Amino acid sequence: MGLSRKDLLGIQELSVEEIQLILDTAEPMRDIIRRQIKKVPTLRGKALINLFYEPSTRTRTSFELAGKYMSADTINISTSTSSAVKGETLKDTAKTLEVMGADIVIIRHGAAGAPHILSKHLSASVINAGDGFHEHPTQALLDMYTIRERKGQISGLKVAIVGDILHSRVARSNIWGLTKMGAEVCVIGPSTLLPPGIAELGVTPFTSLEEGLPGADVIIVLRVQLERQQKGLFPTIREYARLFGVTAERVGMAKPDVLIMHPGPMNRGVEIAPEVADSVHSVINEQVTNGVAVRMALLYLLAGGGGPHEAIG
Amino acid sequence: MKLLVRGGKVIDPANDFCQAADILIDSGKISAVGQNLKANGAEVIDAKNKLVLPGLIDMHVHLREPGLEAKETIASGTRAAARGGFTSVACMPNTNPVVDNQALVEFINSRAASDGVVNVFPIGAITKGSAGSELAEIGDMKSAGAVAISDDGRPVMNAQVMRLAMEYAKMFNLPVISHCEDIDLAANGVMHEGYFSTVFGLKGISRLAEEVMVARDIMLAELTGTKVHIAHISTAGSVELVRMAKKKGLNVTAEATPHHFTLTAEAVGGYDTGTKVNPPLRGADDIRAVKEGLGDGTIDVIATDHAPHTVEEKDVEYNYAPFGIVGLETAVGLAFKELVNPGLLTVEELVRKMSVNPARILGLPKGHLGVGADADITIVDPGLREVVDVQRFASKGKNSPFGGWELKGLPTVVIVGGRVVMQDRELV
């Protein structure tokens, strides 16, 4: 059985079975990445477009490699300005891509809901690679894959997400995914960066690491953006680092075999201490590798491929 | 030219007259109200099984002319009003240029006289260019026919400017209509702040952004004694503040829109920009409070805040779309659906909120069906059902979240100054 949906717009709408299918399908994909010749013909003749309205290195590269390893023709469209500023509407861009014959469009956009507009106007599959503060579903999938691989399962684990929850699409997608998979999730950050109604998503909010970290099996550290400080959401980067920086000492409050994760790019010495990022607990590099495998699995499934057993070409 | 509206149930709360009766119209005025009136050559309008109401008045619309004619014009906007059952509208000054002087008030009056199919009453700006710093020529605008002042859409943030505006407007007995929004607290939000803004990843606008300004303007109303009308009230807290103001006997009135008593923030799901409106669609508790406020008289008026935009402007990312919902052509149906049919308001009470009270607040000699009154009449068929089709709107704006909704209780005939402008749901 494959995925019976055209698009992946968010983790919120995925079932547990769909998440499991994607993670299971990523296993053989990771074997492909480890091969000498990283190329299978699975997506030959398919056109894959990376439509990025926000700067991104790792997500765009990850999708591009995932497509190329599977023999798709991949094209990148990067624009620093939004479609609205550029003068062409997203709807018109969607129609243009449609008539060019795109099979899968991967979109990153600063405005929440932009992938939904594409989805409405495209018969091609749309993958959300991050929209505003809304969702970043493939990041959550690769995080879940990494946790499952290291811990054997997700159910029953205690996961702490630390940082700017308010502006984080990574946090939202992970909250949906991890709670669906049976993890106990808490979010930790300054009260000005915790969104209203967050507890209604089934997570426990904390405003100190000392309260939230004890007993954690996984710590997901989020990037803190300098512009948030400029908007007055916290006084200084220095105070943020002192109160919410994940240091070796604080990692000591979690379980001894805790995993440290970060979606990147990191501000070393701000949200995460360098020795933590490079410690034995850190699986930050594995996350990147797994990202390619998970995206290969997703491309394969959305292109109509079956389950994990059929996935290796 | 004579008209006889025959056999309907006349609902005229201003004259305490609610019974089956005929209404005779002569030369644009009501000449007789009574049983079995003779036609004597008058054109007869059959109102059997229908409600005959004083012409409805929408005291909060955006007609977009001058300057924004792609969104709406006085011609298209007044046709939308007629199709929606309104015989009069008061139009907001946030056009381009802003209606902040006598010449522009006169322009609207002359354009309404030549292009309009319903009565149009201009509202002037509070400050020059609605920039919030210097008072506009309020006295001049009053002389030209402005019925109120408002910086709708661009709230007066400076409390001292608002205080001076109220003190000054009082000389002319002009109501000040306040769009209550603290711009800093609203902080570029695009929807109601809460669970759904968190889930959809959109910036929220807190209730407080409205409530602190409602509180401020009520305090200024107390200080100055000016008539203050709170526009598009959307939160439970605001309703409570107005209730307290009224208890104190202050000269404060308030309005609510059909979309605010019908939809919650949940409707933003799917990112339909037809739901993007300011103030935003709120929570279920707020809807309950707004309905309660309508029921107990705290909220005096139902107004639409009809805010048309082009399809191109609205068919974009949620963050980039302009705020606004078109309301003229769905207001009566939604009021019946949410308020009258469930028994929250009687038809008499609805008529007070959609005709009597707006006339009183704006000082218009309208809102009743007594002999000698202007022959502005709205006939409603309470049993008529229709599925909302935005493409059939007379408004240029199609930005409504109610497309596809079935509504029951709709205007069938609209008479303005003795002239039939809408009949059987079609403009004449």
XYZ file of C-alpha atoms in Angstrom:
741
model
C 0.000 0.000 0.000
C 1.204 3.486 -0.873
C 0.035 6.895 0.272
C -3.453 7.715 -0.899
C -2.978 11.475 -0.914
C -1.824 13.924 -3.545
C 0.068 16.294 -1.264
C 1.912 16.520 2.007
C 0.924 19.851 3.510
C 1.324 19.050 7.176
C 1.741 16.337 9.786
C -1.559 17.393 11.360
C -3.569 15.620 8.674
C -1.478 12.429 8.606
C -2.606 9.227 10.301
C -0.295 7.120 12.457
C -0.311 4.492 9.692
C 0.768 7.041 7.092
C 3.617 8.275 9.295
C 4.721 4.682 9.881
C 4.572 3.917 6.164
C 6.810 6.906 5.346
C 9.309 6.004 8.089
C 9.346 2.326 7.047
C 9.873 3.266 3.415
C 12.808 5.484 4.418
C 14.742 2.442 5.694
C 15.584 0.950 2.287
C 16.162 4.476 0.984
C 18.935 4.948 3.471
C 20.580 1.820 2.130
C 20.578 3.411 -1.312
C 22.387 6.480 0.053
C 25.091 4.220 1.482
C 25.760 2.558 -1.882
C 28.775 3.255 -4.048
C 26.504 4.281 -6.914
C 23.667 6.256 -5.405
C 21.185 6.050 -8.227
C 17.950 4.126 -8.740
C 15.609 4.612 -11.688
C 12.445 4.899 -9.582
C 11.512 8.470 -10.571
C 12.946 8.489 -14.085
C 10.946 10.827 -16.293
C 9.448 12.714 -13.365
C 9.928 16.463 -13.065
C 10.528 17.737 -9.547
C 10.567 21.456 -8.822
C 12.015 23.046 -5.704
C 10.157 26.355 -5.354
C 11.863 28.247 -2.540
C 10.683 31.694 -1.525
C 12.919 31.700 1.557
C 16.627 31.063 1.706
C 17.501 27.471 2.552
C 20.548 25.374 2.015
C 19.957 22.120 3.757
C 16.294 21.465 3.006
C 16.602 22.443 -0.642
C 19.784 20.412 -1.129
C 18.230 17.470 0.676
C 15.179 17.448 -1.603
C 17.351 17.947 -4.668
C 19.625 15.042 -3.789
C 16.641 12.864 -2.896
C 15.204 13.511 -6.344
C 18.511 12.997 -8.134
C 19.311 9.733 -6.332
C 15.982 8.506 -7.696
C 16.649 9.792 -11.250
C 14.034 12.556 -11.250
C 14.745 15.727 -13.197
C 15.096 18.369 -10.506
C 14.914 22.110 -10.970
C 15.448 24.791 -8.330
C 13.599 28.066 -8.335
C 14.880 30.312 -5.585
C 13.622 33.774 -5.007
C 14.340 35.954 -2.058
C 11.239 38.015 -2.613
C 7.732 36.768 -2.137
C 5.483 36.227 -5.115
C 3.357 39.134 -3.995
C 6.343 41.491 -3.995
C 7.578 40.137 -7.302
C 4.259 40.944 -8.886
C 3.232 37.456 -9.927
C 0.708 35.743 -7.735
C 1.383 32.314 -6.345
C -1.700 31.140 -8.205
C -0.193 32.222 -11.536
C 3.135 30.617 -10.635
C 1.246 27.392 -9.881
C -0.483 27.493 -13.259
C 2.825 28.081 -15.016
C 4.399 25.061 -13.336
C 1.317 23.033 -14.142
C 1.507 23.638 -17.878
C 5.249 22.950 -17.885
C 4.430 19.449 -16.693
C 5.753 19.427 -13.128
C 5.032 16.179 -11.302
C 6.035 17.194 -7.785
C 6.428 20.745 -6.493
C 8.245 21.331 -3.222
C 7.519 24.720 -1.753
C 9.028 26.763 1.022
C 7.331 30.063 1.727
C 7.290 32.692 4.455
C 3.488 32.787 4.517
C 1.533 30.053 6.243
C -0.890 28.376 3.865
C 1.101 29.096 0.678
C 1.390 25.331 -0.073
C -2.398 25.090 0.230
C -2.780 27.662 -2.556
C -0.420 25.658 -4.788
C -2.245 22.473 -3.937
C -5.547 23.992 -4.967
C -4.267 25.074 -8.367
C -1.946 22.177 -9.240
C -2.751 18.628 -10.204
C 0.895 17.830 -9.403
C 1.834 16.719 -5.892
C 2.785 19.492 -3.487
C 5.184 18.993 -0.593
C 5.371 21.624 2.103
C 9.028 22.330 2.874
C 8.098 24.928 5.494
C 5.367 27.593 5.415
C 5.540 30.523 7.794
C 5.056 29.384 11.377
C 2.683 26.660 10.256
C 4.399 23.357 9.461
C 7.601 21.777 8.223
C 6.427 18.195 7.858
C 9.546 16.606 6.363
C 11.663 17.935 9.233
C 9.331 16.245 11.716
C 9.413 13.036 9.681
C 13.195 12.952 9.668
C 13.265 13.758 13.371
C 10.849 10.916 14.087
C 12.881 8.593 11.873
C 16.055 9.502 13.776
C 14.403 9.013 17.170
C 12.849 5.709 16.159
C 16.115 4.436 14.786
C 18.065 5.348 17.905
C 15.433 4.473 20.490
C 13.630 1.618 18.758
C 10.269 3.298 19.151
C 8.694 6.705 19.740
C 5.805 5.665 21.954
C 6.409 6.312 25.642
C 9.396 8.609 25.145
C 9.632 11.986 26.758
C 10.590 14.676 24.245
C 11.464 18.265 25.159
C 11.338 20.947 22.456
C 13.340 23.993 23.519
C 13.332 27.555 22.203
C 11.179 29.850 20.098
C 8.023 27.761 19.890
C 5.888 30.725 18.803
C 7.605 31.165 15.447
C 8.582 27.534 14.878
C 7.021 25.396 12.176
C 9.435 22.635 13.196
C 7.949 22.629 16.688
C 4.374 22.462 15.393
C 5.048 19.578 12.997
C 6.966 17.681 15.660
C 4.212 18.236 18.214
C 1.606 16.774 15.852
C 3.812 13.866 14.831
C 5.325 12.910 18.174
C 2.029 13.085 20.069
C 0.343 10.985 17.364
C 3.121 8.417 17.743
C 2.603 8.239 21.484
C 5.423 10.388 22.862
C 4.998 12.726 25.795
C 5.999 16.176 24.588
C 6.866 19.311 26.508
C 7.849 22.697 25.135
C 10.288 24.966 26.938
C 10.939 28.602 26.176
C 10.517 32.169 27.400
C 6.835 32.957 27.989
C 6.954 35.547 25.196
C 7.884 32.793 22.731
C 5.252 30.243 23.775
C 2.174 30.516 21.547
C -1.327 30.911 23.018
C -3.304 27.706 23.305
C -0.195 25.535 23.001
C -1.316 23.222 25.819
C -4.448 22.416 23.809
C -2.138 20.685 21.317
C -1.463 18.077 23.977
C 1.905 19.329 25.217
C 3.088 20.673 28.558
C 4.624 24.154 28.436
C 7.502 25.142 30.742
C 9.416 28.384 31.104
C 12.574 26.871 32.521
C 14.866 24.075 31.416
C 15.203 22.971 35.033
C 11.500 22.156 35.094
C 11.196 20.633 31.652
C 14.372 18.633 31.067
C 14.422 16.072 33.912
C 13.641 12.628 32.527
C 13.829 13.681 28.879
C 14.760 10.988 26.347
C 15.123 13.511 23.524
C 15.883 17.244 23.466
C 15.067 19.086 20.246
C 16.791 22.469 20.317
C 15.357 25.147 18.046
C 17.258 27.927 16.363
C 16.673 31.333 17.911
C 16.531 34.176 15.439
C 18.177 37.489 16.184
C 15.214 39.432 14.762
C 13.026 38.157 17.606
C 15.234 40.017 20.037
C 14.958 43.143 17.886
C 11.168 42.878 18.126
C 11.442 42.937 21.915
C 10.438 39.343 22.593
C 13.449 38.886 24.856
C 15.973 41.433 26.095
C 19.334 40.178 24.822
C 20.886 37.156 23.166
C 23.127 36.975 26.210
C 20.218 36.599 28.633
C 18.513 34.131 26.302
C 21.636 31.970 26.258
C 21.929 32.131 30.044
C 18.273 31.138 30.631
C 17.542 28.829 27.714
C 20.891 27.720 26.309
C 21.209 23.928 26.336
C 24.501 23.402 28.161
C 26.282 20.185 29.165
C 25.233 20.776 32.745
C 21.579 21.019 31.770
C 21.789 17.968 29.532
C 22.833 16.188 32.737
C 19.305 16.663 34.070
C 17.886 14.527 31.266
C 18.160 10.744 30.951
C 21.781 9.489 30.633
C 21.145 8.288 27.066
C 19.344 11.458 25.959
C 19.456 12.385 22.270
C 20.260 15.972 21.307
C 18.708 17.157 18.068
C 18.709 20.461 16.165
C 17.100 21.224 12.795
C 19.980 23.564 11.919
C 21.551 25.861 11.232
C 22.860 26.177 14.786
C 23.831 29.277 16.725
C 26.582 27.639 18.753
C 26.887 29.242 22.141
C 23.379 30.687 22.011
C 20.651 28.032 22.021
C 23.142 25.164 22.176
C 26.599 24.927 23.747
C 29.275 23.769 21.276
C 30.258 20.833 23.498
C 26.635 19.655 23.497
C 26.347 19.915 19.718
C 29.454 17.784 19.349
C 28.780 15.391 22.231
C 28.022 11.656 22.046
C 24.374 12.557 22.656
C 24.175 14.611 19.500
C 22.521 13.083 16.438
C 22.479 16.342 14.518
C 24.493 14.988 11.578
C 22.426 11.809 11.420
C 19.327 13.970 11.141
C 20.731 15.450 7.940
C 21.476 12.054 6.384
C 18.107 10.694 7.430
C 16.500 13.776 5.915
C 17.553 12.669 2.456
C 16.229 9.133 3.046
C 12.885 10.336 4.403
C 12.449 12.730 1.484
C 13.275 9.933 -0.989
C 10.610 7.812 0.678
C 8.091 10.619 0.473
C 8.823 11.386 -3.183
C 8.520 7.705 -3.993
C 5.215 7.310 -2.150
C 3.670 10.478 -3.576
C 4.725 9.434 -7.080
C 2.562 6.359 -6.605
C 5.072 3.877 -5.229
C 3.979 1.077 -2.926
C 5.356 0.115 0.471
C 8.923 -0.350 1.701
C 9.315 -3.837 0.190
C 8.911 -2.548 -3.340
C 11.089 0.485 -2.819
C 14.544 -0.729 -3.775
C 15.291 -0.509 -7.492
C -46.771 57.600 -8.886
C -48.684 55.532 -6.362
C -47.901 52.152 -4.858
C -49.994 49.923 -2.643
C -48.222 47.300 -0.540
C -51.024 44.917 0.175
C -51.617 42.117 2.644
C -48.285 41.956 4.454
C -47.510 41.911 8.128
C -46.291 45.407 8.929
C -43.559 45.542 11.569
C -43.078 49.148 12.628
C -41.694 49.105 16.173
C -40.969 52.854 16.189
C -44.727 53.440 15.980
C -45.538 50.406 18.074
C -47.465 49.018 15.124
C -47.066 45.339 14.323
C -50.025 43.838 12.472
C -51.379 42.908 9.056
C -51.964 46.095 7.104
C -51.725 47.740 3.715
C -49.462 50.687 3.028
C -50.254 53.321 0.433
C -47.423 55.324 -1.034
C -47.827 58.582 -2.877
C -45.102 60.840 -4.266
C -42.372 59.080 -2.356
C -44.079 59.301 1.026
C -46.300 56.992 2.991
C -49.813 58.400 2.646
C -51.870 55.795 4.480
C -51.482 52.696 6.632
C -54.531 50.563 7.358
C -56.803 47.680 6.540
C -58.226 47.097 3.068
C -56.869 50.241 1.467
C -58.184 50.876 -2.058
C -55.704 50.810 -4.910
C -57.384 53.613 -6.883
C -54.967 53.153 -9.753
C -51.894 52.545 -7.619
C -49.538 49.780 -8.647
C -50.142 46.881 -6.251
C -47.358 44.917 -4.589
C -48.580 41.694 -3.067
C -46.999 41.184 0.347
C -49.113 38.260 1.473
C -47.214 36.031 3.940
C -44.411 38.537 3.956
C -42.998 40.975 6.472
C -43.219 44.663 5.594
C -40.437 46.528 7.359
C -39.202 50.095 7.488
C -36.346 50.253 4.983
C -33.231 48.694 6.454
C -30.244 50.948 7.114
C -26.645 49.712 7.063
C -24.629 52.306 8.937
C -21.252 50.759 8.110
C -20.321 50.090 4.489
C -17.355 50.761 2.254
C -18.451 51.933 -1.184
C -14.785 52.478 -2.220
C -15.532 55.500 -4.426
C -13.625 57.704 -5.064
C -10.351 56.043 -5.936
C -10.887 52.351 -5.365
C -13.456 51.692 -8.094
C -12.012 48.284 -8.967
C -13.314 47.071 -5.607
C -16.699 48.804 -5.648
C -18.458 51.929 -6.847
C -21.393 53.882 -5.537
C -23.384 52.339 -8.391
C -22.422 48.725 -7.644
C -22.400 49.128 -3.871
C -25.879 50.642 -3.712
C -27.167 47.867 -5.997
C -25.680 45.350 -3.589
C -27.445 47.211 -0.776
C -30.768 47.028 -2.584
C -30.338 43.338 -3.308
C -29.557 42.819 0.350
C -32.720 44.612 1.495
C -31.209 47.967 2.474
C -32.762 51.294 1.518
C -29.994 53.405 3.056
C -26.303 53.019 3.696
C -23.739 55.165 5.479
C -20.369 54.959 3.760
C -16.981 55.098 5.432
C -14.445 57.744 4.415
C -11.384 55.517 3.855
C -11.424 56.028 0.108
C -8.633 57.500 -1.978
C -8.519 60.363 -1.277
C -9.927 60.066 2.209
C -13.244 61.901 2.638
C -11.908 64.566 4.983
C -13.387 67.748 3.536
C -16.605 69.285 2.276
C -15.806 68.860 -1.442
C -15.481 65.107 -1.101
C -18.685 64.815 0.916
C -20.394 66.745 -1.868
C -18.847 64.468 -4.477
C -20.303 61.415 -2.767
C -23.696 63.065 -2.512
C -23.701 64.023 -6.178
C -22.448 60.606 -7.299
C -25.064 58.944 -5.109
C -27.764 61.130 -6.658
C -26.725 60.195 -10.192
C -25.607 56.546 -9.773
C -27.081 55.290 -6.520
C -30.216 53.205 -6.196
C -30.519 53.571 -2.410
C -29.946 56.525 -0.068
C -26.283 57.178 0.684
C -25.162 59.045 3.802
C -21.484 59.981 3.871
C -19.379 59.611 6.988
C -16.478 62.057 7.189
C -12.995 61.415 8.500
C -12.015 62.381 12.041
C -8.527 63.483 11.056
C -7.008 64.809 7.849
C -6.210 61.869 5.615
C -7.260 59.648 8.548
C -3.633 60.026 9.571
C -4.589 60.392 13.203
C -2.898 63.712 13.924
C -4.869 66.812 12.821
C -8.639 67.221 12.957
C -10.436 67.253 9.617
C -12.873 70.077 8.790
C -15.666 68.429 10.685
C -17.968 71.467 10.708
C -17.712 71.872 6.941
C -18.424 68.201 6.369
C -21.458 68.381 8.610
C -22.777 71.313 6.533
C -22.290 69.245 3.386
C -24.296 66.387 4.833
C -21.910 64.104 6.709
C -23.891 62.111 9.285
C -20.993 61.007 11.489
C -17.214 61.014 11.667
C -14.894 58.033 11.759
C -11.343 57.016 10.925
C -12.567 53.488 10.267
C -9.799 51.135 9.269
C -7.152 53.504 10.662
C -7.881 53.891 14.362
C -6.973 57.143 16.089
C -4.123 55.911 18.269
C -3.435 59.244 19.947
C -5.870 59.579 22.860
C -5.508 63.359 22.981
C -6.458 63.648 19.289
C -9.511 61.460 19.948
C -10.469 63.560 22.946
C -10.273 66.762 20.896
C -12.229 65.135 18.069
C -15.011 64.174 20.442
C -15.120 67.608 22.059
C -15.187 69.260 18.652
C -17.759 66.893 17.118
C -20.090 67.553 20.035
C -20.611 71.130 18.834
C -22.242 69.697 15.720
C -24.010 66.853 17.501
C -22.181 64.414 15.232
C -21.607 60.886 16.484
C -18.033 59.646 16.531
C -17.780 56.099 15.206
C -14.735 54.374 16.616
C -12.881 51.502 14.993
C -11.386 50.175 18.222
C -7.994 48.660 17.613
C -4.699 49.286 19.334
C -2.309 48.982 16.406
C 0.647 48.048 18.608
C -1.247 45.271 20.355
C -2.643 44.049 17.035
C 1.027 43.761 15.998
C 0.419 42.923 12.334
C -1.722 39.949 13.251
C -4.005 38.477 10.605
C -6.485 36.418 12.645
C -7.780 35.947 16.180
C -5.048 35.042 18.660
C -5.595 31.649 20.252
C -5.516 27.946 19.583
C -6.316 28.292 15.889
C -3.689 30.973 15.178
C -1.171 28.651 16.824
C -2.297 25.666 14.749
C -2.477 27.545 11.451
C 0.829 29.300 12.102
C -0.636 32.760 11.565
C 0.017 35.876 13.648
C -2.741 36.491 16.141
C -4.648 39.629 17.114
C -5.577 39.502 20.789
C -8.979 40.488 22.132
C -7.145 43.117 24.106
C -6.244 45.035 20.949
C -9.934 45.863 20.673
C -10.876 46.031 24.341
C -8.308 48.578 25.516
C -9.556 50.964 22.845
C -13.215 50.312 23.655
C -12.365 51.115 27.269
C -10.461 54.256 26.259
C -13.216 55.569 24.028
C -15.886 54.881 26.632
C -13.831 56.910 29.123
C -13.478 59.692 26.567
C -17.220 59.534 25.928
C -17.777 59.972 29.644
C -15.396 62.920 29.766
C -16.744 64.709 26.706
C -20.403 63.678 26.692
C -20.144 63.081 22.950
C -22.208 60.408 21.202
C -19.766 57.560 20.638
C -20.615 54.540 18.531
C -18.374 51.477 18.780
C -18.038 49.845 15.363
C -17.930 46.102 14.708
C -17.709 44.883 18.289
C -16.171 41.407 18.312
C -15.222 40.256 21.812
C -16.993 39.273 25.014
C -14.903 41.830 26.909
C -15.985 44.663 24.612
C -19.636 43.699 25.010
C -19.202 43.834 28.784
C -17.515 47.247 28.614
C -20.376 48.672 26.553
C -22.892 47.117 28.917
C -21.212 48.877 31.845
C -21.103 52.163 29.936
C -24.817 51.959 29.259
C -25.511 51.129 32.876
C -23.713 54.351 33.747
C -25.979 56.179 31.332
C -23.238 57.194 28.909
C -24.003 58.173 25.344
C -22.422 55.015 23.937
C -23.870 52.710 21.286
C -22.429 49.708 19.520
C -22.823 47.560 16.432
C -22.033 43.960 15.545
C -21.607 42.415 12.098
C -23.261 39.248 10.826
C -19.887 37.561 10.304
C -18.904 38.208 13.917
C -22.062 36.597 15.262
C -21.855 33.681 12.818
C -18.274 32.462 12.360
C -15.377 31.640 14.681
C -11.637 31.638 14.005
C -11.938 27.972 13.114
C -13.290 29.129 9.712
C -9.771 30.338 8.823
C -8.787 26.670 8.365
C -7.809 26.031 4.761
C -6.566 29.626 4.572
C -9.630 30.967 2.753
C -8.888 34.704 2.616
C -12.632 35.314 2.510
C -12.393 34.838 6.280
C -9.706 37.502 6.744
C -11.376 40.454 8.385
C -10.608 43.136 10.942
C -11.491 42.717 13.735
C -10.916 39.019 13.193
C -13.435 36.204 13.581
C -13.226 35.356 17.293
C -14.014 32.443 19.595
C -17.228 30.632 20.426
C -17.451 32.499 23.769
C -17.270 35.803 21.937
C -20.084 34.823 19.576
C -22.175 33.855 22.569
C -21.482 37.217 24.223
C -22.220 39.186 21.039
C -25.540 37.357 20.657
C -26.305 37.998 24.297
C -25.464 41.665 23.801
C -27.800 41.820 20.824
C -30.500 40.134 22.874
C -30.287 42.366 25.943
C -29.910 45.612 24.018
C -26.233 46.231 24.786
C -25.565 46.094 21.056
C -27.903 48.528 19.321
C -27.181 47.877 15.686
C -26.427 45.171 13.164
C -24.172 46.625 10.478
C -22.251 44.746 7.831
C -18.863 46.498 7.514
C -19.315 45.600 3.830
C -15.700 45.645 2.627
C -15.333 44.632 -1.008
C -11.987 43.757 -2.590
C -11.045 42.449 -6.015
C -10.584 38.742 -6.614
C -6.930 39.409 -7.489
C -6.293 41.149 -4.173
C -7.910 38.379 -2.169
C -6.648 35.346 -4.097
C -3.187 35.415 -2.482
C -1.395 34.101 0.599
C -3.419 34.719 3.778
C -0.802 37.119 5.166
C -0.883 39.318 2.084
C -4.639 39.531 1.501
C -6.465 42.696 2.554
C -8.918 42.554 5.447
C -12.614 42.583 4.616
C -15.800 40.645 3.970
C -18.677 41.762 1.745
C -21.812 41.744 3.829
C -24.686 43.625 2.215
C -26.185 40.702 0.317
C -26.051 38.123 3.096
C -26.877 40.241 6.172
C -30.638 39.677 6.362
C -30.341 35.943 5.678
C -27.619 35.531 8.317
C -29.579 37.592 10.856
C -32.571 35.305 10.339
C -30.412 32.190 10.452
C -28.484 33.082 13.608
C -30.862 35.354 15.509
C -34.509 35.294 14.408
C -35.038 31.663 13.404
C -33.462 30.290 16.638
C -35.595 32.724 18.670
C -32.842 35.007 20.002
C -34.443 38.114 18.484
C -37.984 38.824 17.407
C -38.525 40.422 14.013
C -39.417 43.650 15.829
C -36.093 43.584 17.648
C -34.278 42.868 14.400
C -35.980 45.866 12.802
C -34.810 48.038 15.674
C -31.217 46.917 15.095
C -31.305 47.214 11.317
C -33.450 50.313 10.861
C -34.780 52.157 13.918
C -31.534 52.409 15.877
C -29.193 53.266 12.999
C -31.620 56.053 12.009
C -31.665 57.343 15.581
C -27.878 57.202 16.020
C -27.181 58.960 12.723
C -30.068 61.417 13.169
C -31.890 60.326 10.011
C -35.654 60.962 9.712
C -36.111 57.311 8.809
C -36.657 53.936 10.397
C -40.448 54.006 10.653
C -43.562 53.573 8.524
C -45.814 56.343 9.854
C -47.922 58.480 7.562
C -45.719 61.175 6.036
C -42.507 59.156 6.379
C -40.172 58.573 3.447
C -41.460 55.554 1.555
C -38.411 53.361 2.260
C -39.712 49.840 2.690
C -38.116 46.403 2.807
C -40.325 43.359 2.264
C -38.927 40.098 3.612
C -40.140 36.596 2.895
C -39.289 34.726 6.108
C -39.794 31.354 4.423
C -37.729 31.966 1.297
C -34.622 29.806 0.991
C -31.660 30.537 -1.230
C -28.146 29.189 -1.569
C -25.624 32.043 -1.518
C -23.918 32.367 -4.904
C -21.223 35.037 -4.763
C -21.211 35.267 -8.551
C -24.762 36.570 -8.373
C -23.796 39.386 -5.992
C -24.478 42.855 -7.346
C -21.384 43.927 -5.419
C -18.118 43.858 -7.317
C -16.661 42.169 -4.235
C -17.032 38.395 -4.104
C -15.025 38.080 -0.882
C -17.540 36.262 1.271
C -17.017 33.165 3.407
C -20.712 32.347 3.024
C -20.755 31.135 -0.580
C -22.683 27.876 -0.756
C -24.570 28.477 2.522
C -28.314 28.024 2.432
C -30.098 30.970 4.036
C -33.771 31.223 4.928
C -35.498 34.581 5.341
C -34.594 36.966 2.550
C -35.654 40.369 1.229
C -37.824 40.133 -1.873
C -38.863 43.737 -2.490
C -37.077 47.004 -1.740
C -38.761 50.381 -2.158
C -36.679 53.553 -1.897
C -38.514 56.866 -1.806
C -41.567 55.241 -3.344
C -39.625 53.640 -6.179
C -39.296 49.863 -6.440
C -35.589 49.071 -6.833
C -35.674 45.342 -6.141
C -38.448 42.869 -6.809
C -38.488 39.082 -6.507
C -34.759 39.109 -5.594
C -33.927 40.898 -8.884
C -32.842 44.507 -9.195
C -35.314 46.575 -11.178
